[in-house]
mmCIF file of C-alpha atoms in Angstrom:
data_model
loop_
_atom_site.group_PDB
_atom_site.id
_atom_site.type_symbol
_atom_site.label_atom_id
_atom_site.label_comp_id
_atom_site.label_asym_id
_atom_site.label_seq_id
_atom_site.Cartn_x
_atom_site.Cartn_y
_atom_site.Cartn_z
ATOM 1 C CA UNK A 1 291.210 163.185 -80.362
ATOM 2 C CA UNK A 2 287.457 163.618 -79.744
ATOM 3 C CA UNK A 3 286.746 162.763 -83.365
ATOM 4 C CA UNK A 4 288.880 159.632 -83.077
ATOM 5 C CA UNK A 5 286.971 158.528 -79.991
ATOM 6 C CA UNK A 6 283.614 159.285 -81.594
ATOM 7 C CA UNK A 7 284.362 157.265 -84.733
ATOM 8 C CA UNK A 8 286.418 154.505 -83.122
ATOM 9 C CA UNK A 9 283.636 151.987 -83.793
ATOM 10 C CA UNK A 10 283.756 152.519 -87.556
ATOM 11 C CA UNK A 11 286.893 150.469 -88.338
ATOM 12 C CA UNK A 12 286.144 147.987 -85.550
ATOM 13 C CA UNK A 13 282.634 147.130 -86.734
ATOM 14 C CA UNK A 14 282.104 148.582 -90.201
ATOM 15 C CA UNK A 15 285.048 146.941 -91.968
ATOM 16 C CA UNK A 16 284.438 143.321 -90.830
ATOM 17 C CA UNK A 17 280.663 143.572 -91.270
ATOM 18 C CA UNK A 18 281.096 145.058 -94.753
ATOM 19 C CA UNK A 19 283.258 142.081 -95.707
ATOM 20 C CA UNK A 20 280.612 139.651 -94.417
ATOM 21 C CA UNK A 21 277.902 141.558 -96.259
ATOM 22 C CA UNK A 22 279.900 141.419 -99.488
ATOM 23 C CA UNK A 23 280.419 137.662 -99.107
ATOM 24 C CA UNK A 24 276.694 137.181 -98.483
ATOM 25 C CA UNK A 25 275.864 139.197 -101.613
ATOM 26 C CA UNK A 26 278.217 137.086 -103.760
ATOM 27 C CA UNK A 27 277.390 133.723 -102.184
ATOM 28 C CA UNK A 28 274.354 132.849 -104.390
ATOM 29 C CA UNK A 29 276.576 132.660 -107.481
ATOM 30 C CA UNK A 30 279.000 130.379 -105.628
ATOM 31 C CA UNK A 31 276.254 128.027 -104.450
ATOM 32 C CA UNK A 32 274.552 127.994 -107.857
ATOM 33 C CA UNK A 33 277.825 127.186 -109.628
ATOM 34 C CA UNK A 34 278.337 124.186 -107.321
ATOM 35 C CA UNK A 35 274.823 122.796 -107.523
ATOM 36 C CA UNK A 36 273.370 123.735 -110.918
ATOM 37 C CA UNK A 37 274.287 123.934 -114.598
ATOM 38 C CA UNK A 38 276.810 126.447 -115.918
ATOM 39 C CA UNK A 39 274.101 127.957 -118.129
ATOM 40 C CA UNK A 40 272.004 128.597 -115.015
ATOM 41 C CA UNK A 41 274.909 130.503 -113.451
ATOM 42 C CA UNK A 42 275.142 132.601 -116.613
ATOM 43 C CA UNK A 43 271.428 133.421 -116.617
ATOM 44 C CA UNK A 44 271.469 134.299 -112.927
ATOM 45 C CA UNK A 45 274.557 136.502 -113.257
ATOM 46 C CA UNK A 46 273.081 138.382 -116.204
ATOM 47 C CA UNK A 47 269.876 139.070 -114.280
ATOM 48 C CA UNK A 48 271.814 140.448 -111.305
ATOM 49 C CA UNK A 49 273.957 142.700 -113.488
ATOM 50 C CA UNK A 50 270.960 143.960 -115.457
ATOM 51 C CA UNK A 51 268.646 144.643 -112.517
ATOM 52 C CA UNK A 52 271.339 145.941 -110.172
ATOM 53 C CA UNK A 53 272.676 148.498 -112.683
ATOM 54 C CA UNK A 54 269.863 151.047 -112.184
ATOM 55 C CA UNK A 55 269.734 150.178 -108.486
ATOM 56 C CA UNK A 56 273.396 151.099 -107.966
ATOM 57 C CA UNK A 57 273.173 154.317 -109.980
ATOM 58 C CA UNK A 58 269.954 155.693 -108.493
ATOM 59 C CA UNK A 59 270.603 154.464 -104.946
ATOM 60 C CA UNK A 60 273.999 156.161 -104.884
ATOM 61 C CA UNK A 61 272.591 159.488 -106.101
ATOM 62 C CA UNK A 62 269.608 159.517 -103.756
ATOM 63 C CA UNK A 63 271.620 158.033 -100.901
ATOM 64 C CA UNK A 64 274.169 160.860 -100.963
ATOM 65 C CA UNK A 65 271.498 163.545 -100.719
ATOM 66 C CA UNK A 66 269.632 161.595 -98.025
ATOM 67 C CA UNK A 67 272.793 161.057 -95.952
ATOM 68 C CA UNK A 68 273.662 164.745 -96.074
ATOM 69 C CA UNK A 69 270.154 165.639 -94.900
ATOM 70 C CA UNK A 70 269.956 163.134 -92.035
ATOM 71 C CA UNK A 71 273.471 164.023 -90.902
ATOM 72 C CA UNK A 72 272.409 167.658 -90.565
ATOM 73 C CA UNK A 73 269.145 166.775 -88.832
ATOM 74 C CA UNK A 74 270.828 164.323 -86.457
ATOM 75 C CA UNK A 75 272.727 167.260 -84.956
ATOM 76 C CA UNK A 76 270.251 170.105 -85.250
ATOM 77 C CA UNK A 77 266.716 168.688 -85.644
ATOM 78 C CA UNK A 78 266.473 165.021 -84.591
ATOM 79 C CA UNK A 79 262.670 165.155 -84.656
ATOM 80 C CA UNK A 80 262.834 165.436 -88.464
ATOM 81 C CA UNK A 81 264.755 162.181 -88.961
ATOM 82 C CA UNK A 82 261.730 159.890 -89.145
ATOM 83 C CA UNK A 83 260.021 162.099 -91.704
ATOM 84 C CA UNK A 84 263.272 162.047 -93.720
ATOM 85 C CA UNK A 85 263.230 158.251 -93.703
ATOM 86 C CA UNK A 86 259.559 157.928 -94.629
ATOM 87 C CA UNK A 87 259.845 160.555 -97.358
ATOM 88 C CA UNK A 88 262.816 158.897 -99.063
ATOM 89 C CA UNK A 89 261.306 155.423 -98.611
ATOM 90 C CA UNK A 90 258.113 156.583 -100.327
ATOM 91 C CA UNK A 91 259.995 158.145 -103.249
ATOM 92 C CA UNK A 92 262.155 155.053 -103.671
ATOM 93 C CA UNK A 93 259.063 152.835 -103.560
ATOM 94 C CA UNK A 94 257.488 154.813 -106.422
ATOM 95 C CA UNK A 95 260.709 154.589 -108.419
ATOM 96 C CA UNK A 96 260.919 150.877 -107.673
ATOM 97 C CA UNK A 97 257.450 150.281 -109.127
ATOM 98 C CA UNK A 98 258.251 152.307 -112.246
ATOM 99 C CA UNK A 99 261.574 150.536 -112.767
ATOM 100 C CA UNK A 100 260.659 146.956 -111.992
ATOM 101 C CA UNK A 101 256.967 146.460 -112.740
ATOM 102 C CA UNK A 102 257.675 145.901 -116.462
ATOM 103 C CA UNK A 103 260.044 143.082 -115.493
ATOM 104 C CA UNK A 104 257.317 141.406 -113.415
ATOM 105 C CA UNK A 105 254.959 141.264 -116.401
ATOM 106 C CA UNK A 106 257.342 141.106 -119.373
ATOM 107 C CA UNK A 107 260.623 139.698 -118.056
ATOM 108 C CA UNK A 108 261.176 136.988 -120.718
ATOM 109 C CA UNK A 109 260.093 139.298 -123.561
ATOM 110 C CA UNK A 110 262.382 142.118 -122.402
ATOM 111 C CA UNK A 111 265.421 139.879 -122.040
ATOM 112 C CA UNK A 112 264.703 138.271 -125.413
ATOM 113 C CA UNK A 113 264.516 141.672 -127.123
ATOM 114 C CA UNK A 114 267.576 143.138 -125.402
ATOM 115 C CA UNK A 115 269.905 140.121 -125.251
ATOM 116 C CA UNK A 116 268.484 137.677 -127.786
ATOM 117 C CA UNK A 117 266.069 134.757 -127.744
ATOM 118 C CA UNK A 118 268.605 132.461 -126.072
ATOM 119 C CA UNK A 119 268.278 134.585 -122.893
ATOM 120 C CA UNK A 120 264.543 134.081 -122.398
ATOM 121 C CA UNK A 121 265.205 131.872 -119.376
ATOM 122 C CA UNK A 122 267.099 134.732 -117.722
ATOM 123 C CA UNK A 123 263.915 136.777 -118.075
ATOM 124 C CA UNK A 124 262.003 134.119 -116.163
ATOM 125 C CA UNK A 125 264.546 134.289 -113.350
ATOM 126 C CA UNK A 126 264.309 138.091 -113.418
ATOM 127 C CA UNK A 127 260.570 137.844 -112.752
ATOM 128 C CA UNK A 128 261.412 136.137 -109.456
ATOM 129 C CA UNK A 129 264.511 138.064 -108.382
ATOM 130 C CA UNK A 130 262.920 141.439 -109.072
ATOM 131 C CA UNK A 131 260.891 141.245 -105.841
ATOM 132 C CA UNK A 132 263.895 141.082 -103.527
ATOM 133 C CA UNK A 133 265.940 143.528 -105.598
ATOM 134 C CA UNK A 134 263.130 146.092 -105.449
ATOM 135 C CA UNK A 135 262.935 145.810 -101.645
ATOM 136 C CA UNK A 136 266.709 146.232 -101.357
ATOM 137 C CA UNK A 137 266.471 149.214 -103.697
ATOM 138 C CA UNK A 138 264.160 150.929 -101.220
ATOM 139 C CA UNK A 139 265.790 149.927 -97.930
ATOM 140 C CA UNK A 140 269.488 149.974 -98.844
ATOM 141 C CA UNK A 141 270.010 153.760 -99.086
ATOM 142 C CA UNK A 142 268.091 154.320 -95.833
ATOM 143 C CA UNK A 143 270.688 152.379 -93.845
ATOM 144 C CA UNK A 144 273.164 155.272 -93.902
ATOM 145 C CA UNK A 145 271.111 156.679 -91.017
ATOM 146 C CA UNK A 146 273.145 154.369 -88.759
ATOM 147 C CA UNK A 147 276.255 156.299 -89.741
ATOM 148 C CA UNK A 148 274.568 159.668 -89.280
ATOM 149 C CA UNK A 149 273.354 158.904 -85.748
ATOM 150 C CA UNK A 150 276.466 156.948 -84.732
ATOM 151 C CA UNK A 151 274.769 153.552 -84.385
ATOM 152 C CA UNK A 152 277.213 151.560 -86.489
ATOM 153 C CA UNK A 153 277.185 148.662 -84.002
ATOM 154 C CA UNK A 154 273.476 148.104 -84.632
ATOM 155 C CA UNK A 155 273.993 148.001 -88.404
ATOM 156 C CA UNK A 156 276.914 145.606 -87.965
ATOM 157 C CA UNK A 157 274.773 143.214 -85.928
ATOM 158 C CA UNK A 158 272.195 143.117 -88.716
ATOM 159 C CA UNK A 159 274.913 142.502 -91.313
ATOM 160 C CA UNK A 160 276.230 139.595 -89.258
ATOM 161 C CA UNK A 161 272.703 138.159 -88.990
ATOM 162 C CA UNK A 162 272.202 138.704 -92.727
ATOM 163 C CA UNK A 163 275.385 136.768 -93.477
ATOM 164 C CA UNK A 164 274.435 133.822 -91.234
ATOM 165 C CA UNK A 165 270.853 133.651 -92.524
ATOM 166 C CA UNK A 166 271.832 133.966 -96.184
ATOM 167 C CA UNK A 167 274.460 131.217 -96.051
ATOM 168 C CA UNK A 168 272.141 128.933 -94.067
ATOM 169 C CA UNK A 169 269.255 129.478 -96.492
ATOM 170 C CA UNK A 170 271.460 128.834 -99.523
ATOM 171 C CA UNK A 171 272.808 125.610 -98.011
ATOM 172 C CA UNK A 172 269.263 124.335 -97.450
ATOM 173 C CA UNK A 173 267.876 125.655 -100.744
ATOM 174 C CA UNK A 174 270.394 123.852 -102.970
ATOM 175 C CA UNK A 175 268.551 120.591 -102.330
ATOM 176 C CA UNK A 176 265.611 121.883 -104.398
ATOM 177 C CA UNK A 177 265.253 122.431 -108.127
ATOM 178 C CA UNK A 178 266.409 125.840 -109.284
ATOM 179 C CA UNK A 179 263.110 127.725 -109.431
ATOM 180 C CA UNK A 180 262.290 126.742 -105.836
ATOM 181 C CA UNK A 181 265.859 127.634 -104.879
ATOM 182 C CA UNK A 182 265.283 131.138 -106.278
ATOM 183 C CA UNK A 183 261.968 131.622 -104.487
ATOM 184 C CA UNK A 184 263.462 130.517 -101.150
ATOM 185 C CA UNK A 185 266.409 132.884 -101.610
ATOM 186 C CA UNK A 186 264.143 135.780 -102.636
ATOM 187 C CA UNK A 187 261.819 135.207 -99.676
ATOM 188 C CA UNK A 188 264.811 135.240 -97.316
ATOM 189 C CA UNK A 189 266.108 138.481 -98.832
ATOM 190 C CA UNK A 190 262.728 140.198 -98.529
ATOM 191 C CA UNK A 191 262.292 139.136 -94.898
ATOM 192 C CA UNK A 192 265.810 140.249 -93.931
ATOM 193 C CA UNK A 193 265.500 143.650 -95.597
ATOM 194 C CA UNK A 194 262.047 144.295 -94.155
ATOM 195 C CA UNK A 195 263.539 143.543 -90.738
ATOM 196 C CA UNK A 196 266.358 145.942 -91.622
ATOM 197 C CA UNK A 197 263.805 148.643 -92.356
ATOM 198 C CA UNK A 198 262.079 148.023 -89.016
ATOM 199 C CA UNK A 199 265.472 148.183 -87.307
ATOM 200 C CA UNK A 200 266.166 151.528 -88.996
ATOM 201 C CA UNK A 201 262.865 152.918 -87.724
ATOM 202 C CA UNK A 202 263.266 151.495 -84.208
ATOM 203 C CA UNK A 203 266.851 152.742 -83.820
ATOM 204 C CA UNK A 204 265.964 156.194 -85.127
ATOM 205 C CA UNK A 205 262.991 156.468 -82.748
ATOM 206 C CA UNK A 206 265.288 155.625 -79.825
ATOM 207 C CA UNK A 207 267.800 158.224 -80.978
ATOM 208 C CA UNK A 208 265.082 160.886 -81.264
ATOM 209 C CA UNK A 209 263.739 160.020 -77.796
ATOM 210 C CA UNK A 210 267.218 160.264 -76.259
ATOM 211 C CA UNK A 211 268.105 163.536 -77.954
ATOM 212 C CA UNK A 212 264.806 165.325 -77.465
ATOM 213 C CA UNK A 213 263.021 167.594 -79.896
#
């Protein structure tokens, strides 16, 4: 019964916010398909699949180890939580540079070599999208701290804000030509995930202060 009371917020907040987050993640393709050429949708989708593949694989592996560590420290050594966050964030940042820097400089060439010359335009889009994807690569796995310290409501509030901001930005951005649309979307993603990182730090500091050393 105690466990049920402790985790009662998970289905109440986590499930709906996860649905909203998923919709927000998929919404760019929907807006692009309504406002731009079919070929543009294809290029954009290929870029997402290509760049998100290593993100999903590495983030899952690192995220599992990180979650286990912060879960243990949340109960026994709360004062170590911030160092856990900074340590993993630093490692993910290094990995992000190694993974994505080649795309920044050689996006069109890489996509042309791997997928064929007809996909050069996708490489140009990759050079823009890589900035937001790299930030998400670093911040995403860190968010499991909310689960470890039982602050799921805080994470859910950010996910709701992320949904509202993303949809609003996409609605406004569709009035521009596609390259500007991409830059506006990428800027929004970077801002939201940097705010997410700050929220992670702020919430963890409050948890540490409340639970002592």
